[in-house]
Short mmCIF file of C-alpha atoms in Angstrom, two decimals:
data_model
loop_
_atom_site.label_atom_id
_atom_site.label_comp_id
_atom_site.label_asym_id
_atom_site.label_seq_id
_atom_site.Cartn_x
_atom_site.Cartn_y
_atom_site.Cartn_z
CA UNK A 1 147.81 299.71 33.71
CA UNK A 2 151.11 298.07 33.39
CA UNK A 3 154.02 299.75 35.27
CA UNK A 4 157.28 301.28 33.78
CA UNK A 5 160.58 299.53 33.78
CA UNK A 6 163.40 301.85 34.70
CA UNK A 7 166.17 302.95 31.80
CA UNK A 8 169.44 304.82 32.39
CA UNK A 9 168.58 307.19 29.06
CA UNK A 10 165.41 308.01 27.07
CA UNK A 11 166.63 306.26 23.95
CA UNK A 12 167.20 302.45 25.69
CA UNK A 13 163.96 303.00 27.09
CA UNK A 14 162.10 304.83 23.53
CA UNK A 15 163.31 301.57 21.80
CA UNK A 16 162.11 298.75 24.44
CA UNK A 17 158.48 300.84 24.27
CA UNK A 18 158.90 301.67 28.09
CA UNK A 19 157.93 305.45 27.88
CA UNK A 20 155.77 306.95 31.23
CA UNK A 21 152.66 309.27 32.29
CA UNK A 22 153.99 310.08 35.53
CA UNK A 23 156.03 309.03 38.71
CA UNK A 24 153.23 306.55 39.87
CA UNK A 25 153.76 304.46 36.15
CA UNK A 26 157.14 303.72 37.63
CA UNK A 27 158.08 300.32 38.56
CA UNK A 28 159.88 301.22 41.07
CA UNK A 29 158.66 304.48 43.27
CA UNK A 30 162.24 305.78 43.75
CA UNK A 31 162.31 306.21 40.45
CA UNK A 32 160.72 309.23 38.90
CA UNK A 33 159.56 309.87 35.66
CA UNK A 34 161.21 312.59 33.23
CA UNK A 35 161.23 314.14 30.13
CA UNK A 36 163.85 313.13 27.40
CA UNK A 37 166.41 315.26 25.09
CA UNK A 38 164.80 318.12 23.76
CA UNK A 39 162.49 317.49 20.58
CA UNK A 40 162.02 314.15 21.95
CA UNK A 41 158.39 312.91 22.47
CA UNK A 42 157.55 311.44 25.49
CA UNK A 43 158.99 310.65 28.73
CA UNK A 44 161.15 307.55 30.53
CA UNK A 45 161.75 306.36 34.41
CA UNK A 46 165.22 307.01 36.06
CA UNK A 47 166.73 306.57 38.93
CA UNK A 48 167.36 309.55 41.40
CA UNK A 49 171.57 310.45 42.11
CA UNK A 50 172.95 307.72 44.26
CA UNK A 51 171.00 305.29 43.05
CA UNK A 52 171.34 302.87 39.99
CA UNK A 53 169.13 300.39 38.24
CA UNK A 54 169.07 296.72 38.60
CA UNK A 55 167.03 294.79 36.01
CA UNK A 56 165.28 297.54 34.93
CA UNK A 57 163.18 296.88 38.00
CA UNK A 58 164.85 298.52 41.25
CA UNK A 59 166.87 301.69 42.12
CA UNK A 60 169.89 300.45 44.25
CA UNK A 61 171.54 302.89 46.84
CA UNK A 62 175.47 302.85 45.17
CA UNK A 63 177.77 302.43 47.73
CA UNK A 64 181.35 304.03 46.80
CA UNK A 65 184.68 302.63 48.41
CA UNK A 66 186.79 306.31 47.38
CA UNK A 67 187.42 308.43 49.73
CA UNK A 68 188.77 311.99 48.67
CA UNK A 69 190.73 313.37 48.57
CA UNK A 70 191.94 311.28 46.01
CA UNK A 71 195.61 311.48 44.38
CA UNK A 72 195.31 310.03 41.63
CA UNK A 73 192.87 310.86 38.72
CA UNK A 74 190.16 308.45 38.56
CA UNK A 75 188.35 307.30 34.76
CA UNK A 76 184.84 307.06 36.30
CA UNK A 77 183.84 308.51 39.71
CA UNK A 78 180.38 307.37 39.40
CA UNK A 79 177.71 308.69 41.71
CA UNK A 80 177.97 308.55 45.43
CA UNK A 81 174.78 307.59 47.35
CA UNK A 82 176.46 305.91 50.39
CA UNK A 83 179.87 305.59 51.20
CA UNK A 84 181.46 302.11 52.21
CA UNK A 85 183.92 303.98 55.35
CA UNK A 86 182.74 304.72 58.78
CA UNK A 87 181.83 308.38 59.27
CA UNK A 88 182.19 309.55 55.94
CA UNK A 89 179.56 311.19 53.61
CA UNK A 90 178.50 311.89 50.12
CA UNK A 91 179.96 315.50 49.15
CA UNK A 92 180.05 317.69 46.14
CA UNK A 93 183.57 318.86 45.66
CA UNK A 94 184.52 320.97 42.86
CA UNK A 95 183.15 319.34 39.86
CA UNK A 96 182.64 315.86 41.16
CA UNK A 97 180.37 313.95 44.09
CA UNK A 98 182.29 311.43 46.42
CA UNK A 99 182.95 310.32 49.95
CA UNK A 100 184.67 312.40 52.85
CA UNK A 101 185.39 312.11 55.81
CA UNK A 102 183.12 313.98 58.47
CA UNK A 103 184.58 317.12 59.68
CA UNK A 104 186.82 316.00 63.08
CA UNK A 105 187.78 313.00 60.87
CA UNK A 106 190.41 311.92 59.16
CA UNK A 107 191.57 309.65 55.89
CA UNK A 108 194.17 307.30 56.28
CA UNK A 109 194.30 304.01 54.11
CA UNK A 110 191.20 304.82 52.96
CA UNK A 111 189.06 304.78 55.99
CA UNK A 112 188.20 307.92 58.32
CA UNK A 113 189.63 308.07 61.57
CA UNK A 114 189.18 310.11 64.58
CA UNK A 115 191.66 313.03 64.40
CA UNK A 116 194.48 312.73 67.10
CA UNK A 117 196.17 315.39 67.00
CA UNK A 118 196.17 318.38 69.03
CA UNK A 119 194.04 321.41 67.40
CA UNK A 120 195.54 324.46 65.68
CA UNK A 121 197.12 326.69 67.98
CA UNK A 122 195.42 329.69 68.58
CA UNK A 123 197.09 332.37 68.62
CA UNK A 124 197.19 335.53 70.82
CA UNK A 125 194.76 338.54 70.53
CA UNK A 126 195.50 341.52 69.34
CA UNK A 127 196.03 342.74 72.67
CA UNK A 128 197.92 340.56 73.94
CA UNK A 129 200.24 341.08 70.94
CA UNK A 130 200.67 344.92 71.55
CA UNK A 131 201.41 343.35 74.84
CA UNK A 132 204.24 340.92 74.34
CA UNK A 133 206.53 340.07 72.14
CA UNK A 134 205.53 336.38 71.22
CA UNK A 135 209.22 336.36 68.16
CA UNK A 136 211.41 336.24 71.23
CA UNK A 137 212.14 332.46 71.41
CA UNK A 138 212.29 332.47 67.38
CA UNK A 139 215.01 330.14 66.38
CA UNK A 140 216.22 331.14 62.56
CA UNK A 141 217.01 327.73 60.51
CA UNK A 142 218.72 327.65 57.64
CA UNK A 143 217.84 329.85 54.70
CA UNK A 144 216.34 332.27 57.77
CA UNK A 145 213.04 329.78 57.72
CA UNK A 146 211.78 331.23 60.94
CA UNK A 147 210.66 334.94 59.82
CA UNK A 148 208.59 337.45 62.44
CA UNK A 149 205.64 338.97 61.91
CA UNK A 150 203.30 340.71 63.82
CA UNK A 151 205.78 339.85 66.80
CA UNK A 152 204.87 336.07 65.95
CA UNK A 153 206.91 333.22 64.98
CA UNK A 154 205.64 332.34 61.19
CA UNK A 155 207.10 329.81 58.24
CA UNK A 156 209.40 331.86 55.72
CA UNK A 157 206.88 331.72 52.44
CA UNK A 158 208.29 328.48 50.77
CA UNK A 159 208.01 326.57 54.07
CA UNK A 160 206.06 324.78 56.39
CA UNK A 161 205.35 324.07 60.41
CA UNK A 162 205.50 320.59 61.25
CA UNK A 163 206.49 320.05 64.58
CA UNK A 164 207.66 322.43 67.40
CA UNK A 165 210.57 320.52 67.50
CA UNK A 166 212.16 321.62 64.19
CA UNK A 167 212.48 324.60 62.40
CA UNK A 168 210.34 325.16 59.39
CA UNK A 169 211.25 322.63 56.42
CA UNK A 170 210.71 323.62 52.58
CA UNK A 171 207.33 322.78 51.40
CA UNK A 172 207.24 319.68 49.09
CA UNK A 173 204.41 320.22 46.43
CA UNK A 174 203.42 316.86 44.73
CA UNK A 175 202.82 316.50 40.74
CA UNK A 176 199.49 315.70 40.21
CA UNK A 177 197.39 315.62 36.77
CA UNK A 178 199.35 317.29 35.33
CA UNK A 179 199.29 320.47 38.14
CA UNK A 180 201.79 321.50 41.10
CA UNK A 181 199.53 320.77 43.89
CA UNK A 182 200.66 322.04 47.11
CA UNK A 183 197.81 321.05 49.70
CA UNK A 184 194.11 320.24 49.87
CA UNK A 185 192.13 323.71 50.44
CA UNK A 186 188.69 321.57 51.01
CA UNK A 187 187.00 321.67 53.94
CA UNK A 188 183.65 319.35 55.34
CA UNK A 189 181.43 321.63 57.10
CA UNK A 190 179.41 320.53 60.36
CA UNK A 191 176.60 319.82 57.99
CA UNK A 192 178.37 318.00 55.77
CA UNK A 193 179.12 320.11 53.09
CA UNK A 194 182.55 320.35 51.10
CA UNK A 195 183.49 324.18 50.55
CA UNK A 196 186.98 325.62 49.51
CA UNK A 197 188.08 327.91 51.82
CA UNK A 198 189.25 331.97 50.49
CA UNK A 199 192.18 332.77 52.36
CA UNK A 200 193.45 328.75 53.33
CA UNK A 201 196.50 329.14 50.76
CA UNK A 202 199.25 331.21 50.94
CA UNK A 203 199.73 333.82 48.43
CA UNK A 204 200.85 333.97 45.36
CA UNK A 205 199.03 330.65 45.58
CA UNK A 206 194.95 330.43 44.92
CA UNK A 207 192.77 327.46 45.95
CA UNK A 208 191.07 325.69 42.46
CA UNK A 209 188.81 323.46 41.40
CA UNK A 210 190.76 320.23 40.72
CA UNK A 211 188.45 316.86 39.67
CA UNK A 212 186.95 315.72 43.29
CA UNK A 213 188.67 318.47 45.70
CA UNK A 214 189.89 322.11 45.76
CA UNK A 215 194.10 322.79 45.98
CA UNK A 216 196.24 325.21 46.73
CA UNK A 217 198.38 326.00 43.09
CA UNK A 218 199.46 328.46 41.03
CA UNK A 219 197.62 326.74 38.42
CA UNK A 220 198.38 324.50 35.26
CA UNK A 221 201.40 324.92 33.82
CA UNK A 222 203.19 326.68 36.67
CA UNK A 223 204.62 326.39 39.29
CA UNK A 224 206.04 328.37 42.74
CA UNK A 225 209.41 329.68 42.34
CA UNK A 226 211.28 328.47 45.76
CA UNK A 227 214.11 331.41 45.12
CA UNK A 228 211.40 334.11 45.28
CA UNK A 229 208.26 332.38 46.85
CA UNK A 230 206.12 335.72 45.98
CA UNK A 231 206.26 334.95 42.65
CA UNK A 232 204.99 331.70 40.23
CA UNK A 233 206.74 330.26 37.37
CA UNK A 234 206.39 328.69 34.35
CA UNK A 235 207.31 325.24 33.69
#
């Protein structure tokens, strides 16, 4: 018999008189054949995620140029079935689907470079610790930034490492849809998979859902109190 052209939604293709059997009816075999709303007679050919139609005829891989995390909020993300960058791939983040860069790479203007720097310093067993008394070339900064713990050299809560030659510098959260974001808490596995990571943001601050990525925040309307860092405010 005659094969199925492909709809987007079971009411285009109700109306044009395009309803299917099964997956072989399709016009297309990427496309597979499913039921429609519920109390809806019959069923309609679609295209799988990642794909879209093209003249009711042929599921087309989509290709998306954003790259997450993104900082601004976007109308439409689409679907992701390829991404347009060099070593990045299609990952479900928090409540949406979109390009990131592989794990050992990095965004910058949009494309995914290898990352340069040097890795995370890792620090001393416990051992080693009970051992030696890593706080002893602890410079304090101003506002006591530099605070010990566990006879290591840490940030002051309210402030962040960012190079060894510098003491720590207040963290600068950035406004974002309408929520104090104050870092990315996302992480690409090694098999591609975007998870948020327990533990990756420092308390009182929990890592949410946000759009396309997790964050570190002490949610909407709120925000973290820089003259008592334990605690968050309201704005």
């Amino acid at each position: 018999g005659r094969l199925v052209k492909i709809y987007n939604n079971w009411a285009e293709a109700n109306s044009n008189k395009e309803l299917c059997i099964d997956d072989s009816s399709c016009i297309d075999a990427l496309a597979t054949c499913i039921p429609g709303p519920q109390n809806t007679a019959g069923k309609f050919c679609k295209c799988p995620s990642g794909y879209t139609v093209q003249n009711n005829a042929n599921c087309v891989l989509i290709v998306s140029s954003l790259l997450s995390p993104l900082e601004t909020v976007v109308s439409n993300y689409g679907e992701c079935g390829s991404c347009a960058a060099d070593n990045a791939v299609c990952a479900k983040a928090a409540d949406e689907t979109t390009c990131w860069c592989r794990v050992s790479y990095e965004k910058n203007n949009n494309n995914c470079e290898k990352r340069t720097k040097k890795p995370l310093i890792i620090f001393p067993n416990e051992n080693d610790v009970n051992l030696h008394n890593f706080a002893a070339s602890c410079i304090a900064g101003n506002n006591e930034t530099n605070i010990v713990e566990n006879k290591l050299c840490v940030c002051a809560p309210g402030y962040e490492f960012v190079t060894t030659n510098q003491t720590c510098v207040k963290a600068q959260p950035k406004w974002i849809n309408s929520v104090l974001e104050y870092g990315v808490c996302t992480r690409i596995t090694s098999n591609d998979n975007a998870i948020s990571v327990a533990g990756s943001c420092p308390k009182p601050l929990t890592c949410e859902a946000r759009k396309d990525k997790h964050v570190c925040t002490c949610g909407k309307g709120k925000f973290l109190d820089l003259n008592d860092p334990s605690q968050c405010g309201k704005i």
